[in-house]
mmCIF file of C-alpha atoms in Angstrom:
data_model
loop_
_atom_site.group_PDB
_atom_site.id
_atom_site.type_symbol
_atom_site.label_atom_id
_atom_site.label_comp_id
_atom_site.label_asym_id
_atom_site.label_seq_id
_atom_site.Cartn_x
_atom_site.Cartn_y
_atom_site.Cartn_z
ATOM 1 C CA MET W 1 10.230 13.770 -44.689
ATOM 2 C CA VAL W 2 6.837 12.244 -45.402
ATOM 3 C CA ALA W 3 8.155 8.843 -44.358
ATOM 4 C CA LEU W 4 9.396 10.313 -41.061
ATOM 5 C CA ILE W 5 6.018 11.913 -40.332
ATOM 6 C CA VAL W 6 4.239 8.649 -41.090
ATOM 7 C CA ALA W 7 6.631 6.725 -38.825
ATOM 8 C CA VAL W 8 6.152 9.189 -35.959
ATOM 9 C CA ALA W 9 2.379 9.084 -36.378
ATOM 10 C CA ALA W 10 2.439 5.293 -36.385
ATOM 11 C CA ALA W 11 4.598 5.208 -33.235
ATOM 12 C CA VAL W 12 2.277 7.632 -31.448
ATOM 13 C CA SER W 13 -0.756 5.574 -32.479
ATOM 14 C CA VAL W 14 0.834 2.374 -31.181
ATOM 15 C CA TYR W 15 1.761 4.092 -27.903
ATOM 16 C CA ILE W 16 -1.788 5.412 -27.427
ATOM 17 C CA PHE W 17 -3.224 1.954 -28.129
ATOM 18 C CA ILE W 18 -0.863 0.243 -25.674
ATOM 19 C CA TYR W 19 -1.314 2.878 -22.964
ATOM 20 C CA TYR W 20 -5.111 2.940 -22.982
ATOM 21 C CA ASN W 21 -5.553 -0.802 -23.427
ATOM 22 C CA PHE W 22 -2.770 -2.219 -21.234
ATOM 23 C CA LEU W 23 -1.173 0.444 -19.022
ATOM 24 C CA LYS W 24 -3.868 2.900 -17.957
ATOM 25 C CA GLY W 25 -5.992 0.325 -16.151
ATOM 26 C CA VAL W 26 -9.735 0.246 -15.488
ATOM 27 C CA LYS W 27 -11.896 2.686 -13.581
ATOM 28 C CA CYS W 28 -13.958 1.807 -10.525
ATOM 29 C CA LYS W 29 -17.580 1.706 -11.683
ATOM 30 C CA SER W 30 -19.283 1.943 -8.302
ATOM 31 C CA ASP W 31 -21.375 5.050 -7.594
ATOM 32 C CA VAL W 32 -21.937 4.182 -3.917
ATOM 33 C CA SER W 33 -22.485 7.172 -1.629
ATOM 34 C CA LEU W 34 -20.472 7.417 1.595
ATOM 35 C CA ASN W 35 -22.600 10.050 3.316
ATOM 36 C CA GLY W 36 -22.346 9.627 7.078
ATOM 37 C CA ARG W 37 -19.318 7.341 6.863
ATOM 38 C CA THR W 38 -15.764 8.004 8.064
ATOM 39 C CA VAL W 39 -12.639 7.059 6.120
ATOM 40 C CA ILE W 40 -8.933 7.151 7.030
ATOM 41 C CA VAL W 41 -6.392 7.291 4.205
ATOM 42 C CA THR W 42 -2.723 7.126 5.185
ATOM 43 C CA GLY W 43 -0.219 9.016 3.062
ATOM 44 C CA ALA W 44 -3.043 11.029 1.521
ATOM 45 C CA ASN W 45 -1.185 14.276 0.848
ATOM 46 C CA THR W 46 0.017 13.198 -2.601
ATOM 47 C CA GLY W 47 -0.202 10.560 -5.310
ATOM 48 C CA ILE W 48 -2.524 7.566 -5.036
ATOM 49 C CA GLY W 49 -3.491 8.467 -1.473
ATOM 50 C CA LYS W 50 -4.632 11.954 -2.375
ATOM 51 C CA GLU W 51 -6.664 10.710 -5.334
ATOM 52 C CA THR W 52 -8.244 8.038 -3.133
ATOM 53 C CA ALA W 53 -9.102 10.596 -0.460
ATOM 54 C CA LEU W 54 -10.555 12.910 -3.105
ATOM 55 C CA ASP W 55 -12.832 10.139 -4.370
ATOM 56 C CA MET W 56 -13.985 9.350 -0.828
ATOM 57 C CA ALA W 57 -14.725 13.044 -0.246
ATOM 58 C CA ARG W 58 -16.683 13.294 -3.503
ATOM 59 C CA ARG W 59 -18.844 10.441 -2.246
ATOM 60 C CA GLY W 60 -19.698 12.470 0.847
ATOM 61 C CA ALA W 61 -17.498 10.747 3.439
ATOM 62 C CA ARG W 62 -15.749 12.359 6.353
ATOM 63 C CA VAL W 63 -12.126 11.821 5.337
ATOM 64 C CA VAL W 64 -9.122 11.842 7.661
ATOM 65 C CA LEU W 65 -5.786 12.415 5.928
ATOM 66 C CA ALA W 66 -3.256 10.591 8.104
ATOM 67 C CA CYS W 67 0.101 12.046 7.053
ATOM 68 C CA ARG W 68 3.563 12.871 8.355
ATOM 69 C CA SER W 69 4.025 16.316 6.765
ATOM 70 C CA LYS W 70 1.684 18.910 8.296
ATOM 71 C CA ASP W 71 2.278 21.513 5.585
ATOM 72 C CA ARG W 72 1.729 19.165 2.662
ATOM 73 C CA ALA W 73 -1.269 17.509 4.280
ATOM 74 C CA GLU W 74 -2.985 20.789 5.093
ATOM 75 C CA ALA W 75 -2.470 21.934 1.500
ATOM 76 C CA ALA W 76 -4.009 18.653 0.315
ATOM 77 C CA VAL W 77 -6.964 19.138 2.691
ATOM 78 C CA LEU W 78 -7.704 22.548 1.192
ATOM 79 C CA ASP W 79 -7.364 21.210 -2.337
ATOM 80 C CA ILE W 80 -9.637 18.213 -1.723
ATOM 81 C CA ARG W 81 -12.238 20.376 0.026
ATOM 82 C CA ARG W 82 -12.266 22.779 -2.910
ATOM 83 C CA VAL W 83 -12.525 20.121 -5.629
ATOM 84 C CA SER W 84 -15.019 17.879 -3.819
ATOM 85 C CA ASP W 85 -17.082 20.660 -2.220
ATOM 86 C CA ASN W 86 -16.876 18.655 1.003
ATOM 87 C CA ASN W 87 -15.633 20.384 4.136
ATOM 88 C CA GLN W 88 -15.531 17.139 6.142
ATOM 89 C CA VAL W 89 -11.888 16.560 5.190
ATOM 90 C CA VAL W 90 -9.353 16.866 8.011
ATOM 91 C CA PHE W 91 -5.687 16.235 8.745
ATOM 92 C CA MET W 92 -4.290 14.187 11.643
ATOM 93 C CA HIS W 93 -0.575 13.711 12.141
ATOM 94 C CA LEU W 94 0.781 10.197 11.609
ATOM 95 C CA ASP W 95 4.396 9.148 11.123
ATOM 96 C CA LEU W 96 4.408 5.449 10.273
ATOM 97 C CA ALA W 97 8.162 5.324 10.847
ATOM 98 C CA SER W 98 7.464 5.769 14.576
ATOM 99 C CA LEU W 99 5.378 3.288 16.549
ATOM 100 C CA LYS W 100 4.990 5.998 19.198
ATOM 101 C CA SER W 101 3.408 8.256 16.582
ATOM 102 C CA VAL W 102 1.105 5.456 15.417
ATOM 103 C CA ARG W 103 -0.134 4.969 18.976
ATOM 104 C CA ALA W 104 -0.597 8.714 19.441
ATOM 105 C CA PHE W 105 -2.593 8.958 16.208
ATOM 106 C CA ALA W 106 -4.856 6.063 17.202
ATOM 107 C CA GLU W 107 -5.447 7.582 20.650
ATOM 108 C CA THR W 108 -6.306 10.983 19.159
ATOM 109 C CA PHE W 109 -8.566 9.502 16.513
ATOM 110 C CA LEU W 110 -10.478 7.265 18.917
ATOM 111 C CA LYS W 111 -11.063 10.181 21.294
ATOM 112 C CA SER W 112 -12.208 12.624 18.609
ATOM 113 C CA GLU W 113 -13.936 10.487 15.988
ATOM 114 C CA PRO W 114 -16.884 8.299 17.014
ATOM 115 C CA GLN W 115 -16.951 6.268 13.788
ATOM 116 C CA LEU W 116 -14.640 4.476 11.370
ATOM 117 C CA HIS W 117 -15.980 2.580 8.378
ATOM 118 C CA ILE W 118 -13.048 2.379 5.960
ATOM 119 C CA LEU W 119 -9.319 2.243 6.714
ATOM 120 C CA ILE W 120 -7.088 2.558 3.655
ATOM 121 C CA ASN W 121 -3.460 1.698 4.432
ATOM 122 C CA ASN W 122 -2.029 3.530 1.455
ATOM 123 C CA ALA W 123 1.233 5.154 2.607
ATOM 124 C CA GLY W 124 4.461 3.571 1.450
ATOM 125 C CA VAL W 125 8.156 4.253 1.020
ATOM 126 C CA GLY W 126 10.896 2.618 -1.011
ATOM 127 C CA LEU W 127 14.197 3.806 0.385
ATOM 128 C CA VAL W 128 17.157 2.694 2.453
ATOM 129 C CA GLY W 129 17.261 3.738 6.086
ATOM 130 C CA LYS W 130 15.935 2.872 9.508
ATOM 131 C CA THR W 131 12.812 3.822 11.398
ATOM 132 C CA GLU W 132 12.791 5.318 14.879
ATOM 133 C CA ASP W 133 12.283 1.797 16.242
ATOM 134 C CA GLY W 134 15.202 0.263 14.363
ATOM 135 C CA PHE W 135 13.365 -1.469 11.519
ATOM 136 C CA SER W 136 14.397 -1.049 7.906
ATOM 137 C CA MET W 137 12.433 1.910 6.538
ATOM 138 C CA GLY W 138 10.484 -0.042 3.918
ATOM 139 C CA VAL W 139 9.357 -2.829 6.259
ATOM 140 C CA GLY W 140 8.842 -0.492 9.219
ATOM 141 C CA VAL W 141 6.599 1.967 7.383
ATOM 142 C CA ASN W 142 4.912 -0.277 4.830
ATOM 143 C CA HIS W 143 4.163 -3.193 7.151
ATOM 144 C CA PHE W 144 4.802 -2.718 10.884
ATOM 145 C CA GLY W 145 3.370 0.814 11.075
ATOM 146 C CA HIS W 146 0.185 -0.198 9.273
ATOM 147 C CA PHE W 147 -0.050 -3.471 11.186
ATOM 148 C CA LEU W 148 -0.056 -1.620 14.509
ATOM 149 C CA LEU W 149 -2.418 1.084 13.241
ATOM 150 C CA THR W 150 -4.958 -1.451 11.995
ATOM 151 C CA ASN W 151 -4.900 -3.418 15.243
ATOM 152 C CA LEU W 152 -5.369 -0.298 17.348
ATOM 153 C CA LEU W 153 -8.422 0.696 15.271
ATOM 154 C CA LEU W 154 -9.996 -2.740 14.863
ATOM 155 C CA GLU W 155 -12.540 -2.385 17.673
ATOM 156 C CA ARG W 156 -13.850 0.850 16.205
ATOM 157 C CA LEU W 157 -14.149 -0.825 12.785
ATOM 158 C CA LYS W 158 -16.092 -3.692 14.404
ATOM 159 C CA GLN W 159 -18.446 -1.188 16.035
ATOM 160 C CA CYS W 160 -19.239 0.417 12.666
ATOM 161 C CA VAL W 161 -19.946 -2.600 10.474
ATOM 162 C CA PRO W 162 -20.080 -3.161 7.626
ATOM 163 C CA SER W 163 -16.562 -1.819 7.432
ATOM 164 C CA ARG W 164 -13.439 -2.456 5.385
ATOM 165 C CA VAL W 165 -9.648 -2.388 5.474
ATOM 166 C CA VAL W 166 -7.719 -1.849 2.235
ATOM 167 C CA VAL W 167 -3.968 -2.540 2.169
ATOM 168 C CA LEU W 168 -1.886 -1.193 -0.700
ATOM 169 C CA ALA W 169 0.469 -3.945 -1.847
ATOM 170 C CA SER W 170 2.397 -4.452 -5.097
ATOM 171 C CA GLU W 171 3.356 -7.122 -7.597
ATOM 172 C CA THR W 172 6.870 -6.900 -6.175
ATOM 173 C CA TYR W 173 5.646 -9.343 -3.513
ATOM 174 C CA ARG W 174 6.476 -12.041 -6.085
ATOM 175 C CA MET W 175 10.202 -11.346 -5.886
ATOM 176 C CA VAL W 176 10.908 -12.753 -2.427
ATOM 177 C CA GLY W 177 9.946 -15.523 -0.085
ATOM 178 C CA LEU W 178 9.307 -14.397 3.483
ATOM 179 C CA ASP W 179 12.532 -14.197 5.490
ATOM 180 C CA PHE W 180 11.865 -13.259 9.110
ATOM 181 C CA SER W 181 15.488 -12.277 9.644
ATOM 182 C CA LYS W 182 14.923 -9.470 7.106
ATOM 183 C CA LEU W 183 12.002 -8.142 9.128
ATOM 184 C CA SER W 184 13.614 -7.769 12.542
ATOM 185 C CA ARG W 185 15.531 -4.681 13.621
ATOM 186 C CA THR W 186 18.550 -4.024 11.436
ATOM 187 C CA GLU W 187 22.098 -2.855 11.953
ATOM 188 C CA PRO W 188 23.555 0.061 9.933
ATOM 189 C CA GLY W 189 24.665 -0.996 6.470
ATOM 190 C CA HIS W 190 22.519 -4.139 6.435
ATOM 191 C CA THR W 191 19.518 -2.843 4.540
ATOM 192 C CA ASN W 192 18.648 -3.187 0.878
ATOM 193 C CA GLY W 193 15.954 -0.814 -0.320
ATOM 194 C CA PHE W 194 14.825 -3.052 -3.151
ATOM 195 C CA LEU W 195 14.489 -6.229 -1.097
ATOM 196 C CA ASP W 196 13.024 -4.382 1.899
ATOM 197 C CA TYR W 197 10.316 -2.952 -0.332
ATOM 198 C CA ALA W 198 9.540 -6.357 -1.865
ATOM 199 C CA HIS W 199 9.455 -7.975 1.587
ATOM 200 C CA SER W 200 7.104 -5.291 2.867
ATOM 201 C CA LYS W 201 4.717 -5.856 -0.042
ATOM 202 C CA LEU W 202 4.678 -9.607 0.597
ATOM 203 C CA CYS W 203 3.905 -8.810 4.223
ATOM 204 C CA ASN W 204 1.006 -6.613 3.066
ATOM 205 C CA VAL W 205 -0.526 -9.487 1.091
ATOM 206 C CA LEU W 206 -0.086 -11.998 3.930
ATOM 207 C CA PHE W 207 -1.331 -9.480 6.504
ATOM 208 C CA ALA W 208 -4.606 -8.954 4.627
ATOM 209 C CA ARG W 209 -5.019 -12.714 4.331
ATOM 210 C CA GLU W 210 -4.543 -13.395 8.049
ATOM 211 C CA LEU W 211 -6.582 -10.343 9.064
ATOM 212 C CA SER W 212 -9.485 -11.714 7.044
ATOM 213 C CA ASN W 213 -9.184 -15.080 8.792
ATOM 214 C CA ARG W 214 -9.271 -13.390 12.198
ATOM 215 C CA LEU W 215 -12.229 -11.193 11.268
ATOM 216 C CA GLU W 216 -14.412 -13.975 9.915
ATOM 217 C CA GLY W 217 -17.997 -13.449 11.039
ATOM 218 C CA THR W 218 -17.498 -9.842 12.154
ATOM 219 C CA ASN W 219 -18.689 -8.140 8.933
ATOM 220 C CA VAL W 220 -15.315 -6.376 8.686
ATOM 221 C CA THR W 221 -13.635 -7.316 5.416
ATOM 222 C CA CYS W 222 -10.162 -6.574 4.078
ATOM 223 C CA TYR W 223 -8.355 -6.616 0.751
ATOM 224 C CA SER W 224 -4.820 -6.152 -0.552
ATOM 225 C CA VAL W 225 -4.437 -4.301 -3.842
ATOM 226 C CA HIS W 226 -1.910 -3.781 -6.610
ATOM 227 C CA PRO W 227 -2.369 -0.252 -7.992
ATOM 228 C CA GLY W 228 -0.446 -0.866 -11.201
ATOM 229 C CA VAL W 229 2.788 0.821 -12.201
ATOM 230 C CA VAL W 230 2.070 4.360 -11.043
ATOM 231 C CA ASN W 231 3.996 7.597 -11.389
ATOM 232 C CA THR W 232 4.115 8.616 -7.708
ATOM 233 C CA GLU W 233 6.695 9.874 -5.204
ATOM 234 C CA VAL W 234 7.261 6.528 -3.477
ATOM 235 C CA PHE W 235 10.861 6.379 -4.774
ATOM 236 C CA ARG W 236 11.452 10.136 -4.639
ATOM 237 C CA HIS W 237 14.618 9.637 -2.546
ATOM 238 C CA LEU W 238 16.490 7.727 -5.259
ATOM 239 C CA ASN W 239 19.779 9.190 -6.436
ATOM 240 C CA ARG W 240 19.609 11.674 -9.305
ATOM 241 C CA TRP W 241 21.013 9.268 -11.903
ATOM 242 C CA LEU W 242 18.236 6.793 -11.319
ATOM 243 C CA MET W 243 15.728 9.633 -11.356
ATOM 244 C CA LEU W 244 17.054 10.710 -14.768
ATOM 245 C CA ILE W 245 16.260 7.212 -16.014
ATOM 246 C CA LEU W 246 12.930 6.823 -14.269
ATOM 247 C CA VAL W 247 11.333 10.220 -14.903
ATOM 248 C CA PRO W 248 10.931 9.888 -18.700
ATOM 249 C CA VAL W 249 9.980 6.208 -18.407
ATOM 250 C CA ALA W 250 7.384 7.035 -15.765
ATOM 251 C CA ALA W 251 5.948 9.888 -17.824
ATOM 252 C CA LEU W 252 5.447 7.601 -20.829
ATOM 253 C CA LEU W 253 4.571 4.221 -19.369
ATOM 254 C CA PHE W 254 3.292 4.582 -15.801
ATOM 255 C CA ARG W 255 -0.284 5.262 -14.741
ATOM 256 C CA ASP W 256 -1.169 8.613 -13.282
ATOM 257 C CA PRO W 257 -2.187 8.655 -9.584
ATOM 258 C CA GLU W 258 -5.895 8.805 -10.421
ATOM 259 C CA GLY W 259 -5.571 5.596 -12.440
ATOM 260 C CA GLY W 260 -3.494 4.018 -9.686
ATOM 261 C CA ALA W 261 -6.167 4.786 -7.092
ATOM 262 C CA GLN W 262 -8.973 2.924 -8.845
ATOM 263 C CA THR W 263 -8.432 -0.530 -7.338
ATOM 264 C CA SER W 264 -8.127 0.920 -3.821
ATOM 265 C CA ILE W 265 -11.383 2.789 -4.405
ATOM 266 C CA HIS W 266 -13.025 -0.351 -5.806
ATOM 267 C CA CYS W 267 -12.097 -2.395 -2.728
ATOM 268 C CA ALA W 268 -13.262 0.392 -0.417
ATOM 269 C CA VAL W 269 -16.741 0.863 -1.914
ATOM 270 C CA GLN W 270 -17.728 -1.841 -4.397
ATOM 271 C CA GLU W 271 -20.743 -3.831 -3.251
ATOM 272 C CA GLY W 272 -20.741 -7.623 -3.517
ATOM 273 C CA ILE W 273 -17.029 -8.287 -3.013
ATOM 274 C CA GLU W 274 -17.306 -9.258 0.650
ATOM 275 C CA ARG W 275 -16.868 -12.944 -0.197
ATOM 276 C CA PHE W 276 -13.386 -12.093 -1.484
ATOM 277 C CA SER W 277 -12.177 -10.784 1.877
ATOM 278 C CA GLY W 278 -8.467 -11.447 2.308
ATOM 279 C CA ARG W 279 -7.875 -11.704 -1.407
ATOM 280 C CA TYR W 280 -5.617 -9.695 -3.711
ATOM 281 C CA PHE W 281 -7.039 -7.280 -6.297
ATOM 282 C CA SER W 282 -5.576 -5.686 -9.420
ATOM 283 C CA ASP W 283 -7.389 -3.624 -12.063
ATOM 284 C CA CYS W 284 -10.534 -3.826 -9.916
ATOM 285 C CA ARG W 285 -10.591 -7.626 -10.188
ATOM 286 C CA VAL W 286 -9.653 -10.368 -7.748
ATOM 287 C CA ARG W 287 -6.411 -12.121 -8.721
ATOM 288 C CA GLU W 288 -4.762 -15.333 -7.599
ATOM 289 C CA VAL W 289 -1.454 -14.824 -5.825
ATOM 290 C CA VAL W 290 1.571 -17.083 -6.133
ATOM 291 C CA ALA W 291 1.921 -20.003 -3.716
ATOM 292 C CA HIS W 292 4.218 -18.363 -1.151
ATOM 293 C CA ALA W 293 1.719 -15.497 -0.683
ATOM 294 C CA ARG W 294 -1.250 -17.733 0.130
ATOM 295 C CA ASP W 295 0.291 -19.908 2.818
ATOM 296 C CA ASP W 296 -1.978 -19.523 5.855
ATOM 297 C CA ALA W 297 0.612 -20.983 8.220
ATOM 298 C CA VAL W 298 3.181 -18.383 7.145
ATOM 299 C CA ALA W 299 0.571 -15.606 7.333
ATOM 300 C CA ARG W 300 -0.282 -16.636 10.893
ATOM 301 C CA LYS W 301 3.385 -16.796 11.840
ATOM 302 C CA LEU W 302 3.944 -13.325 10.367
ATOM 303 C CA TRP W 303 1.023 -11.983 12.415
ATOM 304 C CA GLU W 304 2.402 -13.380 15.671
ATOM 305 C CA PHE W 305 5.894 -12.152 14.824
ATOM 306 C CA SER W 306 4.542 -8.677 13.994
ATOM 307 C CA GLU W 307 2.593 -8.549 17.269
ATOM 308 C CA ARG W 308 5.832 -9.090 19.137
ATOM 309 C CA MET W 309 7.783 -6.578 17.060
ATOM 310 C CA VAL W 310 5.285 -3.740 17.593
ATOM 311 C CA GLY W 311 4.654 -4.512 21.256
ATOM 312 C CA LEU W 312 1.126 -5.897 21.017
ATOM 313 C CA SER W 313 2.185 -9.229 22.475
ATOM 314 C CA PRO W 314 4.682 -9.899 25.278
ATOM 315 C CA ARG W 315 5.191 -13.450 24.104
ATOM 316 C CA VAL W 316 8.671 -14.418 22.981
ATOM 317 C CA SER W 317 7.715 -17.214 20.644
ATOM 318 C CA ALA W 318 10.263 -19.412 18.924
ATOM 319 C CA VAL W 319 10.360 -17.781 15.509
ATOM 320 C CA ASP W 320 12.517 -19.368 12.861
ATOM 321 C CA LEU W 321 14.978 -16.689 11.807
ATOM 322 C CA ASN W 322 16.977 -18.971 9.518
ATOM 323 C CA PRO W 323 16.950 -17.299 6.108
ATOM 324 C CA SER W 324 17.921 -20.554 4.398
ATOM 325 C CA SER W 325 14.433 -21.845 5.142
ATOM 326 C CA HIS W 326 12.894 -19.180 2.929
ATOM 327 C CA ARG W 327 13.290 -18.751 -0.793
ATOM 328 C CA LEU W 328 14.768 -15.554 -2.212
ATOM 329 C CA LEU W 329 13.547 -15.348 -5.783
ATOM 330 C CA PHE W 330 15.742 -12.483 -6.992
ATOM 331 C CA SER W 331 18.917 -11.177 -5.454
ATOM 332 C CA CYS W 332 21.387 -8.387 -5.954
ATOM 333 C CA PRO W 333 24.249 -7.428 -3.613
ATOM 334 C CA CYS W 334 23.604 -3.684 -3.832
ATOM 335 C CA SER W 335 22.449 -1.946 -0.664
ATOM 336 C CA CYS W 336 20.396 0.581 -2.598
ATOM 337 C CA LEU W 337 18.001 0.542 -5.540
ATOM 338 C CA CYS W 338 20.413 0.066 -8.440
ATOM 339 C CA PRO W 339 19.483 0.225 -12.170
ATOM 340 C CA PHE W 340 19.267 -3.587 -12.325
ATOM 341 C CA GLN W 341 16.901 -3.717 -9.365
ATOM 342 C CA THR W 342 14.816 -0.826 -10.663
ATOM 343 C CA SER W 343 14.459 -2.403 -14.096
ATOM 344 C CA LEU W 344 13.583 -5.787 -12.613
ATOM 345 C CA MET W 345 10.997 -4.227 -10.337
ATOM 346 C CA ILE W 346 9.356 -2.357 -13.226
ATOM 347 C CA ILE W 347 9.271 -5.493 -15.375
ATOM 348 C CA ILE W 348 7.670 -7.627 -12.683
ATOM 349 C CA ILE W 349 5.071 -5.157 -11.467
ATOM 350 C CA SER W 350 4.176 -4.487 -15.096
ATOM 351 C CA GLY W 351 3.241 -8.158 -15.349
ATOM 352 C CA VAL W 352 5.908 -9.155 -17.855
ATOM 353 C CA LEU W 353 7.400 -11.876 -15.607
#
């Protein structure tokens, strides 16, 4: 019995050591005030987005929660106002799975809000399905929706410099090389939630890189961030068997949303990081990305392709849609997030591979 107690105590001690030294992540150390500044956080009704919005509100900012669910967002507004003692927290409807909704949000915001200093593209999904415009759900929401939103708000950001754009990415970007045929509108049955999510995260990294190149000299800076392995609702639509596997693992090994929000917060407020515009951050530090995520030619091609897909450019450029010209690093034939894919994703974003 004594031996069992000692073994349990030792296991708990090892877990605590590993969690606080390797899994929990670091905290943003900046105490910058955001009084008089306006911030948009997409997907801010729960998880990382809500914690990010709460931090912005505590710093005195006017915070716009750009969310799809009115009920959940309004509940989050009340909660953030209460905790932060800041009544300048509001909800505006935004459904990133609809380009029409993105345009409507931008029009409403620009008419009602005279300033924008920080745009945090936080919202994300990881599920099979199609958007209103025919894109796979992961790519449509995580990349195309945010791409259009950012472009529609760029002039306001330029008018309110210094300003910043933060794009929530993920270490899953490592898993795929960019395949433009995976980004165009899809037919039923031809989506893979795992690969769509990874593709969207690679797009996020390349988008921030090209956006920085285009904004050089404007005093608008942008950053892509990896939040860590966080226990959020991004994969809440997985089947119940996968949830049975993930829930206990997430409870033990994943960061909580507050910990996951720290790098987004760091890139939104930390002074002195402007020279790292376009770079990728993790644990509140700039990190080097793998070769296929720092190719400026590919980033530029993705930008032009995305302009055409969301209707910002009428040009029909000759885009190479041959998937054989792009490298797929990991593959699985499943059309959903299977246990193999889930395990592989967790391993890679944990930094093991």
